Short mmCIF file of C-alpha atoms and ligand atoms in Angstrom, two decimals:
data_model
loop_
_atom_site.label_atom_id
_atom_site.label_comp_id
_atom_site.label_asym_id
_atom_site.label_seq_id
_atom_site.Cartn_x
_atom_site.Cartn_y
_atom_site.Cartn_z
CA MET A 13 6.25 -118.70 -0.69
CA LYS A 14 4.94 -120.16 -3.89
CA LEU A 15 1.44 -120.67 -2.41
CA ASN A 16 1.12 -117.13 -0.86
CA TRP A 17 2.03 -116.10 -4.50
CA LEU A 18 -0.58 -117.72 -6.40
CA ILE A 19 -3.06 -116.53 -3.58
CA PHE A 20 -2.13 -112.86 -4.47
CA MET A 21 -2.22 -113.49 -8.04
CA GLN A 22 -5.87 -115.06 -7.46
CA ALA A 23 -6.54 -111.52 -5.36
CA LEU A 24 -5.56 -109.53 -8.35
CA PHE A 25 -7.95 -111.96 -10.80
CA LEU A 26 -10.84 -111.56 -8.23
CA ILE A 27 -10.72 -107.76 -7.90
CA GLY A 28 -10.11 -107.06 -11.68
CA LEU A 29 -12.80 -109.22 -12.20
CA THR A 30 -15.26 -107.39 -10.13
CA VAL A 31 -14.42 -103.72 -11.80
CA ASN A 32 -15.32 -104.85 -15.08
CA VAL A 33 -18.67 -107.06 -14.20
CA LYS A 34 -19.41 -103.07 -12.88
CA ALA A 35 -18.21 -101.51 -15.48
CA THR A 36 -20.22 -103.31 -17.95
CA LEU A 37 -23.28 -103.08 -15.50
CA GLU A 38 -22.72 -99.30 -15.41
CA LYS A 39 -22.88 -99.06 -19.23
CA GLU A 40 -25.50 -101.59 -19.85
CA LYS A 41 -28.20 -100.02 -16.93
CA CYS A 42 -27.56 -97.00 -19.79
CA GLY A 43 -28.51 -98.98 -22.71
CA VAL A 44 -28.15 -97.38 -26.14
CA CYS A 45 -29.36 -93.43 -26.32
CA ASP A 46 -32.30 -92.09 -27.70
CA PRO A 47 -32.46 -88.81 -27.58
CA THR A 48 -35.62 -88.65 -28.61
CA ALA A 49 -36.64 -90.99 -25.50
CA CYS A 50 -35.21 -88.09 -23.15
CA PRO A 51 -37.70 -86.08 -20.71
CA VAL A 52 -37.47 -81.96 -21.72
CA PRO A 53 -36.32 -80.99 -18.56
CA VAL A 54 -38.34 -77.75 -17.01
CA GLY A 55 -36.94 -75.29 -14.39
CA CYS A 56 -33.74 -75.99 -14.61
CA MET A 57 -31.48 -73.00 -12.36
CA ALA A 58 -28.12 -73.40 -13.47
CA GLY A 59 -28.68 -74.38 -17.27
CA MET A 60 -28.90 -78.17 -18.72
CA VAL A 61 -25.86 -81.07 -18.47
CA LYS A 62 -25.86 -84.15 -19.96
CA ASP A 63 -27.22 -87.15 -17.54
CA HIS A 64 -24.49 -89.59 -16.45
CA CYS A 65 -24.71 -91.60 -19.43
CA GLY A 66 -23.84 -88.35 -21.71
CA CYS A 67 -27.26 -88.97 -23.19
CA CYS A 68 -30.07 -87.04 -22.04
CA GLN A 69 -30.22 -83.87 -21.05
CA VAL A 70 -30.94 -82.85 -17.12
CA CYS A 71 -30.75 -80.07 -14.82
CA GLY A 72 -27.45 -78.84 -13.95
CA LEU A 73 -27.13 -78.64 -10.31
CA THR A 74 -26.78 -75.28 -8.48
CA GLU A 75 -23.65 -74.09 -6.38
CA GLY A 76 -24.25 -75.90 -2.69
CA GLU A 77 -26.06 -78.62 -4.34
CA ARG A 78 -23.77 -82.21 -3.99
CA CYS A 79 -22.76 -82.98 -6.51
CA ASP A 80 -21.64 -85.98 -8.43
CA ASN A 81 -17.57 -86.02 -9.68
CA ASP A 82 -16.07 -89.74 -11.24
CA THR A 83 -12.75 -88.51 -10.65
CA LEU A 84 -12.74 -87.79 -6.68
CA PRO A 85 -12.25 -90.38 -4.14
CA LEU A 86 -16.41 -90.65 -3.30
CA PRO A 87 -18.05 -93.27 -1.74
CA TYR A 88 -20.72 -92.55 -3.62
CA LYS A 89 -21.84 -92.68 -7.74
CA ASN A 90 -24.58 -91.26 -9.99
CA THR A 91 -26.74 -90.42 -7.20
CA PHE A 92 -26.82 -86.70 -7.17
CA GLY A 93 -25.98 -85.48 -11.04
CA TYR A 94 -23.75 -82.97 -11.73
CA CYS A 95 -23.27 -79.02 -11.73
CA GLY A 96 -24.82 -76.64 -13.92
CA GLU A 97 -23.12 -74.09 -15.97
CA LYS A 98 -19.80 -72.19 -14.65
CA LEU A 99 -19.98 -74.39 -11.20
CA GLU A 100 -17.44 -77.50 -10.57
CA CYS A 101 -18.09 -80.42 -8.27
CA ARG A 102 -15.20 -80.38 -5.58
CA LEU A 103 -14.52 -82.49 -2.57
CA ARG A 104 -15.69 -80.45 0.77
CA THR A 105 -12.47 -79.89 2.89
CA ASP A 106 -14.52 -78.45 5.64
CA LEU A 107 -15.63 -82.34 6.98
CA PRO A 108 -13.76 -83.93 10.33
CA PRO A 109 -11.61 -86.72 8.51
CA VAL A 110 -13.97 -89.56 9.88
CA ASP A 111 -16.79 -88.35 7.90
CA PRO A 112 -17.30 -89.73 4.31
CA PRO A 113 -16.04 -87.35 1.82
CA GLU A 114 -17.94 -85.54 -0.38
CA ALA A 115 -18.11 -82.87 -3.03
CA LEU A 116 -20.36 -80.33 -3.32
CA CYS A 117 -20.79 -77.82 -6.30
CA VAL A 118 -18.52 -74.16 -6.43
CA CYS A 119 -18.76 -71.48 -8.15
CA ILE A 120 -15.33 -71.50 -10.91
CA ASN A 121 -15.14 -68.21 -10.37
CA GLN A 122 -16.19 -66.20 -7.34
CA GLU A 123 -15.62 -62.47 -8.12
CA PRO A 124 -18.82 -60.75 -7.64
CA VAL A 125 -20.49 -59.57 -11.06
CA CYS A 126 -22.72 -56.66 -11.30
CA GLY A 127 -25.81 -57.69 -13.45
CA SER A 128 -27.71 -55.93 -16.18
CA ASP A 129 -30.24 -55.12 -13.83
CA GLY A 130 -28.04 -52.58 -11.84
CA GLN A 131 -27.67 -55.62 -9.37
CA THR A 132 -24.23 -56.94 -7.60
CA TYR A 133 -24.40 -60.74 -7.90
CA LYS A 134 -21.98 -62.92 -4.85
CA ASN A 135 -20.26 -64.31 -8.63
CA GLU A 136 -21.57 -65.23 -11.56
CA CYS A 137 -23.30 -68.37 -10.72
CA GLN A 138 -25.69 -66.81 -8.48
CA LEU A 139 -26.63 -64.76 -11.09
CA ILE A 140 -27.19 -67.40 -13.45
CA GLU A 141 -29.35 -68.12 -10.71
CA ALA A 142 -31.53 -65.29 -10.66
CA ARG A 143 -31.90 -65.06 -14.83
CA HIS A 144 -33.41 -68.93 -14.78
CA LYS A 145 -35.44 -67.92 -11.98
CA TRP A 146 -37.22 -64.37 -12.66
CA GLN A 147 -34.85 -62.40 -15.00
CA ASP A 148 -34.56 -64.04 -18.43
CA GLY A 149 -32.07 -61.85 -20.47
CA LEU A 150 -30.09 -60.91 -17.06
CA GLN A 151 -26.12 -60.58 -18.30
CA VAL A 152 -22.61 -60.03 -16.55
CA ARG A 153 -22.60 -56.01 -17.24
CA SER A 154 -19.30 -55.96 -15.51
CA THR A 155 -16.80 -58.04 -13.11
CA GLY A 156 -16.76 -56.43 -9.23
CA PRO A 157 -19.71 -54.79 -7.40
CA CYS A 158 -22.19 -52.50 -9.00
CA LYS A 159 -20.74 -48.71 -8.88
CA SER A 160 -23.65 -47.37 -7.20
CA ALA A 161 -23.97 -43.54 -5.08
CA PRO A 162 -24.20 -44.24 -1.00
CA HIS A 163 -27.73 -45.90 -0.25
CA ILE A 164 -28.64 -45.83 3.84
CA ASP A 165 -30.25 -49.12 4.78
CA PHE A 166 -30.89 -48.37 8.29
CA ALA A 167 -30.76 -44.56 9.21
CA PRO A 168 -30.52 -43.70 13.12
CA GLU A 169 -33.43 -43.25 15.02
CA ASP A 170 -34.29 -40.33 17.98
CA ILE A 171 -33.16 -41.67 21.17
CA HIS A 172 -34.54 -40.50 24.00
CA ASN A 173 -32.09 -41.12 27.50
CA THR A 174 -31.24 -39.97 30.98
CA ILE A 175 -28.80 -37.49 32.09
CA GLY A 176 -25.61 -39.61 32.74
CA SER A 177 -26.42 -42.75 30.94
CA TYR A 178 -25.14 -43.48 27.17
CA VAL A 179 -26.84 -43.55 23.72
CA ILE A 180 -25.85 -44.71 20.77
CA PHE A 181 -26.58 -44.20 17.44
CA SER A 182 -25.98 -46.78 14.56
CA CYS A 183 -26.46 -46.25 10.28
CA GLU A 184 -26.01 -48.97 8.20
CA VAL A 185 -25.28 -48.09 4.55
CA SER A 186 -24.19 -49.31 0.73
CA GLY A 187 -22.76 -48.65 -1.99
CA TRP A 188 -19.86 -48.92 -4.37
CA PRO A 189 -16.65 -48.25 -3.84
CA ILE A 190 -17.73 -48.59 -0.24
CA PRO A 191 -18.50 -45.16 1.75
CA THR A 192 -17.50 -43.62 4.36
CA ILE A 193 -19.70 -42.81 7.20
CA HIS A 194 -19.47 -38.95 9.01
CA TRP A 195 -21.25 -37.80 11.66
CA LEU A 196 -22.34 -34.44 12.13
CA VAL A 197 -24.34 -32.44 14.76
CA ASP A 198 -26.19 -29.44 14.91
CA ARG A 199 -26.32 -27.64 18.04
CA PRO A 200 -29.22 -25.63 19.28
CA ASN A 201 -27.04 -22.60 19.00
CA GLY A 202 -26.80 -22.76 15.14
CA VAL A 203 -23.30 -24.52 15.40
CA ARG A 204 -22.48 -27.67 13.15
CA LYS A 205 -19.78 -29.36 14.02
CA LEU A 206 -18.17 -32.79 13.03
CA LEU A 207 -17.71 -35.72 15.29
CA PRO A 208 -16.12 -36.73 17.94
CA SER A 209 -14.17 -33.43 17.46
CA ASP A 210 -12.90 -32.51 20.62
CA ASP A 211 -15.26 -34.47 22.66
CA SER A 212 -14.02 -36.80 24.78
CA HIS A 213 -17.32 -38.15 25.99
CA ILE A 214 -18.37 -38.63 21.73
CA ALA A 215 -17.03 -41.67 20.67
CA VAL A 216 -17.83 -43.00 16.22
CA GLN A 217 -16.36 -46.34 14.31
CA SER A 218 -17.61 -47.88 11.55
CA ARG A 219 -16.50 -51.45 10.17
CA GLY A 220 -17.84 -53.49 7.08
CA GLY A 221 -20.95 -55.45 7.73
CA PRO A 222 -23.54 -56.45 8.66
CA SER A 223 -23.59 -58.29 4.80
CA ASN A 224 -20.90 -57.85 1.92
CA TYR A 225 -20.59 -54.37 0.41
CA LYS A 226 -21.95 -53.01 3.55
CA VAL A 227 -20.37 -50.93 5.96
CA THR A 228 -22.06 -49.62 9.78
CA GLY A 229 -21.32 -46.99 11.49
CA TRP A 230 -21.95 -45.89 15.13
CA MET A 231 -21.77 -42.95 17.45
CA GLN A 232 -21.88 -43.26 21.11
CA ILE A 233 -22.26 -40.60 23.32
CA LEU A 234 -21.43 -41.07 27.07
CA ASN A 235 -22.10 -39.48 30.32
CA LEU A 236 -25.34 -38.02 28.06
CA THR A 237 -25.29 -34.24 29.70
CA GLU A 238 -28.11 -31.73 28.85
CA ASP A 239 -25.67 -29.81 25.80
CA ASP A 240 -25.87 -33.37 24.09
CA ALA A 241 -29.49 -32.77 23.35
CA ALA A 242 -29.08 -32.36 19.55
CA THR A 243 -29.85 -33.55 16.03
CA TYR A 244 -27.20 -35.62 14.69
CA TRP A 245 -26.61 -36.69 11.41
CA CYS A 246 -24.94 -40.14 9.73
CA LEU A 247 -23.47 -38.45 6.84
CA VAL A 248 -22.37 -41.16 3.59
CA LYS A 249 -19.98 -40.62 0.89
CA ASN A 250 -18.17 -41.77 -2.11
CA GLU A 251 -17.37 -40.53 -5.64
CA TYR A 252 -20.67 -41.27 -7.01
CA GLY A 253 -22.28 -39.12 -4.56
CA GLU A 254 -23.78 -38.48 -0.73
CA VAL A 255 -26.57 -38.75 1.11
CA SER A 256 -27.43 -38.14 5.45
CA ALA A 257 -30.01 -39.00 7.70
CA SER A 258 -30.53 -37.50 11.07
CA ALA A 259 -31.86 -38.19 14.78
CA ARG A 260 -32.35 -36.83 18.13
CA VAL A 261 -31.31 -36.86 21.28
CA ILE A 262 -33.74 -36.03 23.61
CA VAL A 263 -31.74 -35.64 27.16
CA LEU A 264 -34.06 -36.49 30.04
CA ASP A 265 -33.51 -35.77 33.56
CA ALA A 266 -31.87 -38.27 35.92
CA PRO A 267 -35.01 -40.59 37.37
CA GLN A 268 -35.98 -40.99 40.58
CA LYS A 269 -36.12 -44.04 42.59
CA GLY A 270 -39.66 -45.06 41.90
CA ASP A 271 -39.63 -42.77 39.20
CA SER A 272 -41.79 -43.60 35.54
CA TYR A 273 -38.89 -42.62 33.95
CA GLU A 274 -37.50 -46.38 34.90
CA GLU A 275 -40.26 -47.88 32.56
CA GLU A 276 -39.32 -45.90 30.28
CA GLU A 277 -35.71 -46.60 29.99
CA GLU A 278 -36.77 -50.36 30.74
CA GLU A 279 -39.03 -49.71 27.36
CA GLN A 280 -35.96 -48.39 25.83
CA SER A 281 -33.53 -51.18 26.34
CA ASN A 282 -35.95 -53.72 24.84
CA GLU A 283 -36.82 -51.81 21.83
CA GLN A 284 -32.54 -51.61 21.23
CA LEU A 285 -32.25 -55.50 21.96
CA SER A 286 -34.51 -56.60 19.95
CA LYS A 287 -33.22 -54.36 17.04
CA THR A 288 -29.83 -55.90 17.40
C1 NAG B 316 -13.94 -83.24 -10.53
O1 NAG B 316 -12.96 -82.82 -9.44
C2 NAG B 316 -12.02 -82.84 -10.34
C3 NAG B 316 -11.13 -82.22 -9.51
O2 NAG B 316 -10.76 -81.80 -8.28
C4 NAG B 316 -11.82 -81.49 -10.94
O3 NAG B 316 -11.02 -80.88 -11.87
C5 NAG B 316 -13.00 -81.33 -12.05
O4 NAG B 316 -12.71 -79.84 -12.66
C6 NAG B 316 -14.18 -81.95 -11.38
N1 NAG B 316 -15.34 -81.76 -12.87
C7 NAG B 316 -16.75 -81.33 -12.45
C8 NAG B 316 -17.50 -82.16 -13.81
O5 NAG B 316 -16.99 -80.80 -11.58
C1 NAG B 317 -20.06 -37.35 33.80
O1 NAG B 317 -20.57 -35.94 33.67
C2 NAG B 317 -20.66 -34.98 34.82
C3 NAG B 317 -20.86 -33.63 34.63
O2 NAG B 317 -20.22 -33.27 33.52
C4 NAG B 317 -19.73 -35.36 35.40
O3 NAG B 317 -19.38 -34.55 36.89
C5 NAG B 317 -19.39 -36.91 35.97
O4 NAG B 317 -18.27 -37.05 36.54
C6 NAG B 317 -19.12 -37.98 34.69
N1 NAG B 317 -19.22 -38.71 34.78
C7 NAG B 317 -18.65 -39.68 34.29
C8 NAG B 317 -18.64 -41.48 35.16
O5 NAG B 317 -17.75 -39.11 33.63
#
């Protein structure tokens, strides 16, 4: 019993000693701070921070970079550096438990912001990066995305297809508040109609995406008939304005076996694939 106790105390002493030695070594590595001997950092994307000795100014790390944080249980120290302006070095929570822990710079405020350039930034840290990269003086104008009239980023395009087949138009838009998308048709007889109306072979749908603050609308015509040959409009609105774009459906006769239409159809489907 006594022997065990003695070994335990010795072990404690040894642990204490190594911790002490380590701390002393690290301080020695830093040496006496002479700010005039510090190199001047250039091209910092996230502002400047003090190095691990608390002496020289160095570039802060940007969002998503691996970082040091002495208060976290990390298997490394003084390896990557410290996070820049408005960022915090946080433990990754997405790693499998068998992996050694890692920490990344995370923007403290994740809200999108509107810049003085009228652009929406994912968060304040992205705006700060843009300022350092190419826009001296860029400021946060307001929190949340920039308010703007709708804009059509990808307009629907003319489609030709055969009777009995189907066509899909898509319309990709941005704006804030998120605009609504409506589909209209101009029939050759001069009648304009909001879709899907009572047409059971026409379906419309909208969904957020492909990226944040965007929305995409689709209009699908099933079982194409000659009457569907018309001009279709994607009409986009929010409280700041409205904008529209049109495209035509060209209806071809049903293909005969070995007809040249088949080739044409194939070409078209390739085109659609490469667009997605
Ligand atoms: C280090 O991590 C702690 C705990 O997550 C956090 O509160 C602190 O702000 C971090 N320090 C830095 C400099 O990022
Ligand atoms: C497609 O439309 C034609 C003509 O209106 C009709 O005869 C046919 O049954 C429809 N086919 C389907 C699958 O709805």
